[in-house]
Amino acid sequence: PRTWCYLAQGYLRSGRLSEAESVLARIEVRPGLGEMSRWFLRILQADWARRQGSTWVDPEMERATITTRVGHPFAFYL
């Protein structure tokens, strides 16, 4: 999943939104998705929506308590 997150980020940065969407969908159904990979998936899903002019909200990310441990992923998400 981590490598797929890098791939999706590259697609997003180059404006290839349909390819990014496909990779994000594959990551979403991946069994055993770790916490950090899940957070970065949420960042990328939010970025994908922003690039399409919409808003994407994840309940887990919205209710998280910000600490030094999770600050970096949540800053990107917001």
mmCIF file of N, CA and C in Angstrom:
data_model
loop_
_atom_site.group_PDB
_atom_site.id
_atom_site.type_symbol
_atom_site.label_atom_id
_atom_site.label_comp_id
_atom_site.label_asym_id
_atom_site.label_seq_id
_atom_site.Cartn_x
_atom_site.Cartn_y
_atom_site.Cartn_z
ATOM 1 N N PRO A 1 0.801 -1.222 0.000
ATOM 2 C CA PRO A 1 0.000 0.000 0.000
ATOM 3 C C PRO A 1 0.837 1.276 0.000
ATOM 4 N N ARG A 2 1.955 1.239 0.680
ATOM 5 C CA ARG A 2 2.788 2.447 0.734
ATOM 6 C C ARG A 2 3.295 2.817 -0.658
ATOM 7 N N THR A 3 3.765 1.839 -1.411
ATOM 8 C CA THR A 3 4.236 2.095 -2.769
ATOM 9 C C THR A 3 3.094 2.588 -3.647
ATOM 10 N N TRP A 4 1.920 2.020 -3.493
ATOM 11 C CA TRP A 4 0.759 2.469 -4.267
ATOM 12 C C TRP A 4 0.402 3.908 -3.905
ATOM 13 N N CYS A 5 0.595 4.289 -2.644
ATOM 14 C CA CYS A 5 0.345 5.681 -2.251
ATOM 15 C C CYS A 5 1.282 6.623 -3.008
ATOM 16 N N TYR A 6 2.551 6.223 -3.150
ATOM 17 C CA TYR A 6 3.494 7.040 -3.920
ATOM 18 C C TYR A 6 3.044 7.135 -5.378
ATOM 19 N N LEU A 7 2.589 6.027 -5.928
ATOM 20 C CA LEU A 7 2.111 6.021 -7.310
ATOM 21 C C LEU A 7 0.904 6.945 -7.467
ATOM 22 N N ALA A 8 -0.050 6.842 -6.561
ATOM 23 C CA ALA A 8 -1.242 7.699 -6.617
ATOM 24 C C ALA A 8 -0.858 9.170 -6.481
ATOM 25 N N GLN A 9 0.085 9.471 -5.596
ATOM 26 C CA GLN A 9 0.527 10.853 -5.430
ATOM 27 C C GLN A 9 1.149 11.375 -6.725
ATOM 28 N N GLY A 10 1.924 10.561 -7.386
ATOM 29 C CA GLY A 10 2.523 10.960 -8.661
ATOM 30 C C GLY A 10 1.457 11.236 -9.709
ATOM 31 N N TYR A 11 0.456 10.380 -9.771
ATOM 32 C CA TYR A 11 -0.645 10.607 -10.712
ATOM 33 C C TYR A 11 -1.375 11.906 -10.384
ATOM 34 N N LEU A 12 -1.627 12.155 -9.111
ATOM 35 C CA LEU A 12 -2.316 13.384 -8.719
ATOM 36 C C LEU A 12 -1.499 14.608 -9.102
ATOM 37 N N ARG A 13 -0.219 14.575 -8.815
ATOM 38 C CA ARG A 13 0.644 15.724 -9.109
ATOM 39 C C ARG A 13 0.742 16.007 -10.597
ATOM 40 N N SER A 14 0.604 14.979 -11.405
ATOM 41 C CA SER A 14 0.702 15.179 -12.862
ATOM 42 C C SER A 14 -0.667 15.379 -13.506
ATOM 43 N N GLY A 15 -1.719 15.456 -12.678
ATOM 44 C CA GLY A 15 -3.060 15.711 -13.206
ATOM 45 C C GLY A 15 -3.737 14.498 -13.814
ATOM 46 N N ARG A 16 -3.222 13.330 -13.571
ATOM 47 C CA ARG A 16 -3.802 12.094 -14.120
ATOM 48 C C ARG A 16 -4.797 11.523 -13.101
ATOM 49 N N LEU A 17 -5.929 12.195 -12.987
ATOM 50 C CA LEU A 17 -6.895 11.894 -11.930
ATOM 51 C C LEU A 17 -7.560 10.535 -12.081
ATOM 52 N N SER A 18 -7.830 10.094 -13.292
ATOM 53 C CA SER A 18 -8.485 8.783 -13.443
ATOM 54 C C SER A 18 -7.546 7.659 -13.026
ATOM 55 N N GLU A 19 -6.258 7.788 -13.352
ATOM 56 C CA GLU A 19 -5.290 6.780 -12.915
ATOM 57 C C GLU A 19 -5.151 6.800 -11.396
ATOM 58 N N ALA A 20 -5.118 8.002 -10.823
ATOM 59 C CA ALA A 20 -5.032 8.118 -9.366
ATOM 60 C C ALA A 20 -6.243 7.477 -8.708
ATOM 61 N N GLU A 21 -7.413 7.733 -9.244
ATOM 62 C CA GLU A 21 -8.638 7.145 -8.689
ATOM 63 C C GLU A 21 -8.574 5.623 -8.691
ATOM 64 N N SER A 22 -8.071 5.060 -9.760
ATOM 65 C CA SER A 22 -7.956 3.597 -9.865
ATOM 66 C C SER A 22 -7.016 3.034 -8.801
ATOM 67 N N VAL A 23 -5.878 3.672 -8.614
ATOM 68 C CA VAL A 23 -4.912 3.213 -7.611
ATOM 69 C C VAL A 23 -5.492 3.376 -6.204
ATOM 70 N N LEU A 24 -6.144 4.497 -5.940
ATOM 71 C CA LEU A 24 -6.745 4.723 -4.622
ATOM 72 C C LEU A 24 -7.799 3.664 -4.311
ATOM 73 N N ALA A 25 -8.565 3.267 -5.306
ATOM 74 C CA ALA A 25 -9.582 2.219 -5.106
ATOM 75 C C ALA A 25 -8.919 0.891 -4.759
ATOM 76 N N ARG A 26 -7.775 0.596 -5.390
ATOM 77 C CA ARG A 26 -7.060 -0.652 -5.083
ATOM 78 C C ARG A 26 -6.508 -0.624 -3.662
ATOM 79 N N ILE A 27 -6.004 0.512 -3.242
ATOM 80 C CA ILE A 27 -5.459 0.620 -1.881
ATOM 81 C C ILE A 27 -6.582 0.439 -0.857
ATOM 82 N N GLU A 28 -7.722 1.044 -1.121
ATOM 83 C CA GLU A 28 -8.856 1.029 -0.185
ATOM 84 C C GLU A 28 -9.275 -0.395 0.192
ATOM 85 N N VAL A 29 -9.230 -1.317 -0.750
ATOM 86 C CA VAL A 29 -9.700 -2.687 -0.484
ATOM 87 C C VAL A 29 -8.563 -3.626 -0.085
ATOM 88 N N ARG A 30 -7.380 -3.109 0.025
ATOM 89 C CA ARG A 30 -6.220 -3.924 0.394
ATOM 90 C C ARG A 30 -6.370 -4.435 1.825
ATOM 91 N N PRO A 31 -6.324 -5.744 2.026
ATOM 92 C CA PRO A 31 -6.414 -6.269 3.394
ATOM 93 C C PRO A 31 -5.161 -5.920 4.196
ATOM 94 N N GLY A 32 -5.355 -5.702 5.474
ATOM 95 C CA GLY A 32 -4.234 -5.450 6.362
ATOM 96 C C GLY A 32 -3.585 -4.096 6.177
ATOM 97 N N LEU A 33 -4.347 -3.109 5.753
ATOM 98 C CA LEU A 33 -3.813 -1.767 5.557
ATOM 99 C C LEU A 33 -3.370 -1.197 6.903
ATOM 100 N N GLY A 34 -2.108 -0.863 7.032
ATOM 101 C CA GLY A 34 -1.575 -0.340 8.283
ATOM 102 C C GLY A 34 -2.067 1.070 8.570
ATOM 103 N N GLU A 35 -1.895 1.490 9.806
ATOM 104 C CA GLU A 35 -2.400 2.787 10.245
ATOM 105 C C GLU A 35 -1.818 3.945 9.422
ATOM 106 N N MET A 36 -0.517 3.987 9.264
ATOM 107 C CA MET A 36 0.105 5.088 8.542
ATOM 108 C C MET A 36 -0.293 5.068 7.068
ATOM 109 N N SER A 37 -0.313 3.894 6.457
ATOM 110 C CA SER A 37 -0.749 3.805 5.055
ATOM 111 C C SER A 37 -2.202 4.234 4.912
ATOM 112 N N ARG A 38 -3.025 3.892 5.881
ATOM 113 C CA ARG A 38 -4.444 4.305 5.848
ATOM 114 C C ARG A 38 -4.560 5.826 5.936
ATOM 115 N N TRP A 39 -3.752 6.434 6.799
ATOM 116 C CA TRP A 39 -3.782 7.893 6.917
ATOM 117 C C TRP A 39 -3.349 8.555 5.612
ATOM 118 N N PHE A 40 -2.288 8.047 5.015
ATOM 119 C CA PHE A 40 -1.844 8.647 3.758
ATOM 120 C C PHE A 40 -2.826 8.377 2.624
ATOM 121 N N LEU A 41 -3.509 7.257 2.657
ATOM 122 C CA LEU A 41 -4.591 7.021 1.700
ATOM 123 C C LEU A 41 -5.654 8.098 1.849
ATOM 124 N N ARG A 42 -6.018 8.424 3.082
ATOM 125 C CA ARG A 42 -7.040 9.454 3.326
ATOM 126 C C ARG A 42 -6.571 10.824 2.826
ATOM 127 N N ILE A 43 -5.292 11.126 3.009
ATOM 128 C CA ILE A 43 -4.729 12.374 2.489
ATOM 129 C C ILE A 43 -4.903 12.426 0.979
ATOM 130 N N LEU A 44 -4.559 11.344 0.319
ATOM 131 C CA LEU A 44 -4.639 11.302 -1.137
ATOM 132 C C LEU A 44 -6.080 11.345 -1.630
ATOM 133 N N GLN A 45 -6.994 10.699 -0.913
ATOM 134 C CA GLN A 45 -8.402 10.761 -1.296
ATOM 135 C C GLN A 45 -8.931 12.189 -1.174
ATOM 136 N N ALA A 46 -8.526 12.883 -0.123
ATOM 137 C CA ALA A 46 -8.942 14.278 0.047
ATOM 138 C C ALA A 46 -8.337 15.153 -1.050
ATOM 139 N N ASP A 47 -7.088 14.905 -1.392
ATOM 140 C CA ASP A 47 -6.431 15.674 -2.452
ATOM 141 C C ASP A 47 -7.107 15.409 -3.795
ATOM 142 N N TRP A 48 -7.430 14.164 -4.074
ATOM 143 C CA TRP A 48 -8.122 13.807 -5.314
ATOM 144 C C TRP A 48 -9.445 14.580 -5.428
ATOM 145 N N ALA A 49 -10.194 14.619 -4.342
ATOM 146 C CA ALA A 49 -11.469 15.349 -4.349
ATOM 147 C C ALA A 49 -11.241 16.844 -4.559
ATOM 148 N N ARG A 50 -10.255 17.417 -3.871
ATOM 149 C CA ARG A 50 -9.952 18.850 -4.033
ATOM 150 C C ARG A 50 -9.622 19.182 -5.479
ATOM 151 N N ARG A 51 -8.859 18.320 -6.116
ATOM 152 C CA ARG A 51 -8.461 18.562 -7.507
ATOM 153 C C ARG A 51 -9.655 18.486 -8.460
ATOM 154 N N GLN A 52 -10.737 17.880 -8.006
ATOM 155 C CA GLN A 52 -11.957 17.818 -8.804
ATOM 156 C C GLN A 52 -12.965 18.882 -8.380
ATOM 157 N N GLY A 53 -12.573 19.725 -7.440
ATOM 158 C CA GLY A 53 -13.442 20.802 -7.004
ATOM 159 C C GLY A 53 -14.486 20.398 -5.978
ATOM 160 N N SER A 54 -14.260 19.279 -5.291
ATOM 161 C CA SER A 54 -15.214 18.843 -4.266
ATOM 162 C C SER A 54 -14.483 18.662 -2.934
ATOM 163 N N THR A 55 -15.240 18.270 -1.940
ATOM 164 C CA THR A 55 -14.694 18.048 -0.606
ATOM 165 C C THR A 55 -14.887 16.595 -0.238
ATOM 166 N N TRP A 56 -13.879 15.991 0.344
ATOM 167 C CA TRP A 56 -13.947 14.611 0.809
ATOM 168 C C TRP A 56 -13.591 14.622 2.283
ATOM 169 N N VAL A 57 -14.418 14.002 3.094
ATOM 170 C CA VAL A 57 -14.221 14.008 4.542
ATOM 171 C C VAL A 57 -14.166 12.572 5.047
ATOM 172 N N ASP A 58 -13.225 12.311 5.928
ATOM 173 C CA ASP A 58 -13.096 10.990 6.543
ATOM 174 C C ASP A 58 -13.377 11.117 8.037
ATOM 175 N N PRO A 59 -14.339 10.379 8.564
ATOM 176 C CA PRO A 59 -14.685 10.480 9.990
ATOM 177 C C PRO A 59 -13.509 10.199 10.931
ATOM 178 N N GLU A 60 -12.673 9.227 10.604
ATOM 179 C CA GLU A 60 -11.522 8.912 11.470
ATOM 180 C C GLU A 60 -10.565 10.101 11.542
ATOM 181 N N MET A 61 -10.285 10.710 10.404
ATOM 182 C CA MET A 61 -9.365 11.843 10.372
ATOM 183 C C MET A 61 -9.972 13.064 11.067
ATOM 184 N N GLU A 62 -11.252 13.240 10.933
ATOM 185 C CA GLU A 62 -11.922 14.400 11.521
ATOM 186 C C GLU A 62 -11.975 14.350 13.043
ATOM 187 N N ARG A 63 -12.051 13.165 13.621
ATOM 188 C CA ARG A 63 -12.191 13.068 15.080
ATOM 189 C C ARG A 63 -10.870 12.791 15.790
ATOM 190 N N ALA A 64 -9.793 12.712 15.067
ATOM 191 C CA ALA A 64 -8.507 12.388 15.677
ATOM 192 C C ALA A 64 -8.005 13.523 16.556
ATOM 193 N N THR A 65 -7.319 13.133 17.594
ATOM 194 C CA THR A 65 -6.659 14.090 18.474
ATOM 195 C C THR A 65 -5.248 14.296 17.927
ATOM 196 N N ILE A 66 -4.914 15.519 17.679
ATOM 197 C CA ILE A 66 -3.604 15.815 17.110
ATOM 198 C C ILE A 66 -2.528 15.743 18.187
ATOM 199 N N THR A 67 -1.510 14.971 17.916
ATOM 200 C CA THR A 67 -0.343 14.856 18.789
ATOM 201 C C THR A 67 0.892 14.943 17.902
ATOM 202 N N THR A 68 2.056 14.957 18.484
ATOM 203 C CA THR A 68 3.270 14.985 17.669
ATOM 204 C C THR A 68 3.395 13.724 16.833
ATOM 205 N N ARG A 69 2.808 12.648 17.279
ATOM 206 C CA ARG A 69 2.871 11.387 16.540
ATOM 207 C C ARG A 69 2.091 11.450 15.239
ATOM 208 N N VAL A 70 0.971 12.111 15.235
ATOM 209 C CA VAL A 70 0.112 12.097 14.050
ATOM 210 C C VAL A 70 0.003 13.459 13.374
ATOM 211 N N GLY A 71 0.732 14.436 13.809
ATOM 212 C CA GLY A 71 0.593 15.775 13.273
ATOM 213 C C GLY A 71 0.846 15.885 11.783
ATOM 214 N N HIS A 72 1.893 15.242 11.290
ATOM 215 C CA HIS A 72 2.274 15.353 9.898
ATOM 216 C C HIS A 72 1.171 14.872 8.944
ATOM 217 N N PRO A 73 0.659 13.652 9.084
ATOM 218 C CA PRO A 73 -0.408 13.218 8.164
ATOM 219 C C PRO A 73 -1.661 14.084 8.269
ATOM 220 N N PHE A 74 -1.993 14.512 9.442
ATOM 221 C CA PHE A 74 -3.229 15.273 9.617
ATOM 222 C C PHE A 74 -3.085 16.694 9.052
ATOM 223 N N ALA A 75 -1.891 17.244 9.086
ATOM 224 C CA ALA A 75 -1.659 18.556 8.483
ATOM 225 C C ALA A 75 -1.899 18.479 6.975
ATOM 226 N N PHE A 76 -1.412 17.439 6.342
ATOM 227 C CA PHE A 76 -1.647 17.264 4.902
ATOM 228 C C PHE A 76 -3.125 17.049 4.605
ATOM 229 N N TYR A 77 -3.778 16.262 5.426
ATOM 230 C CA TYR A 77 -5.206 15.989 5.223
ATOM 231 C C TYR A 77 -6.018 17.275 5.279
ATOM 232 N N LEU A 78 -5.744 18.104 6.282
ATOM 233 C CA LEU A 78 -6.502 19.343 6.442
ATOM 234 C C LEU A 78 -6.156 20.327 5.367
#
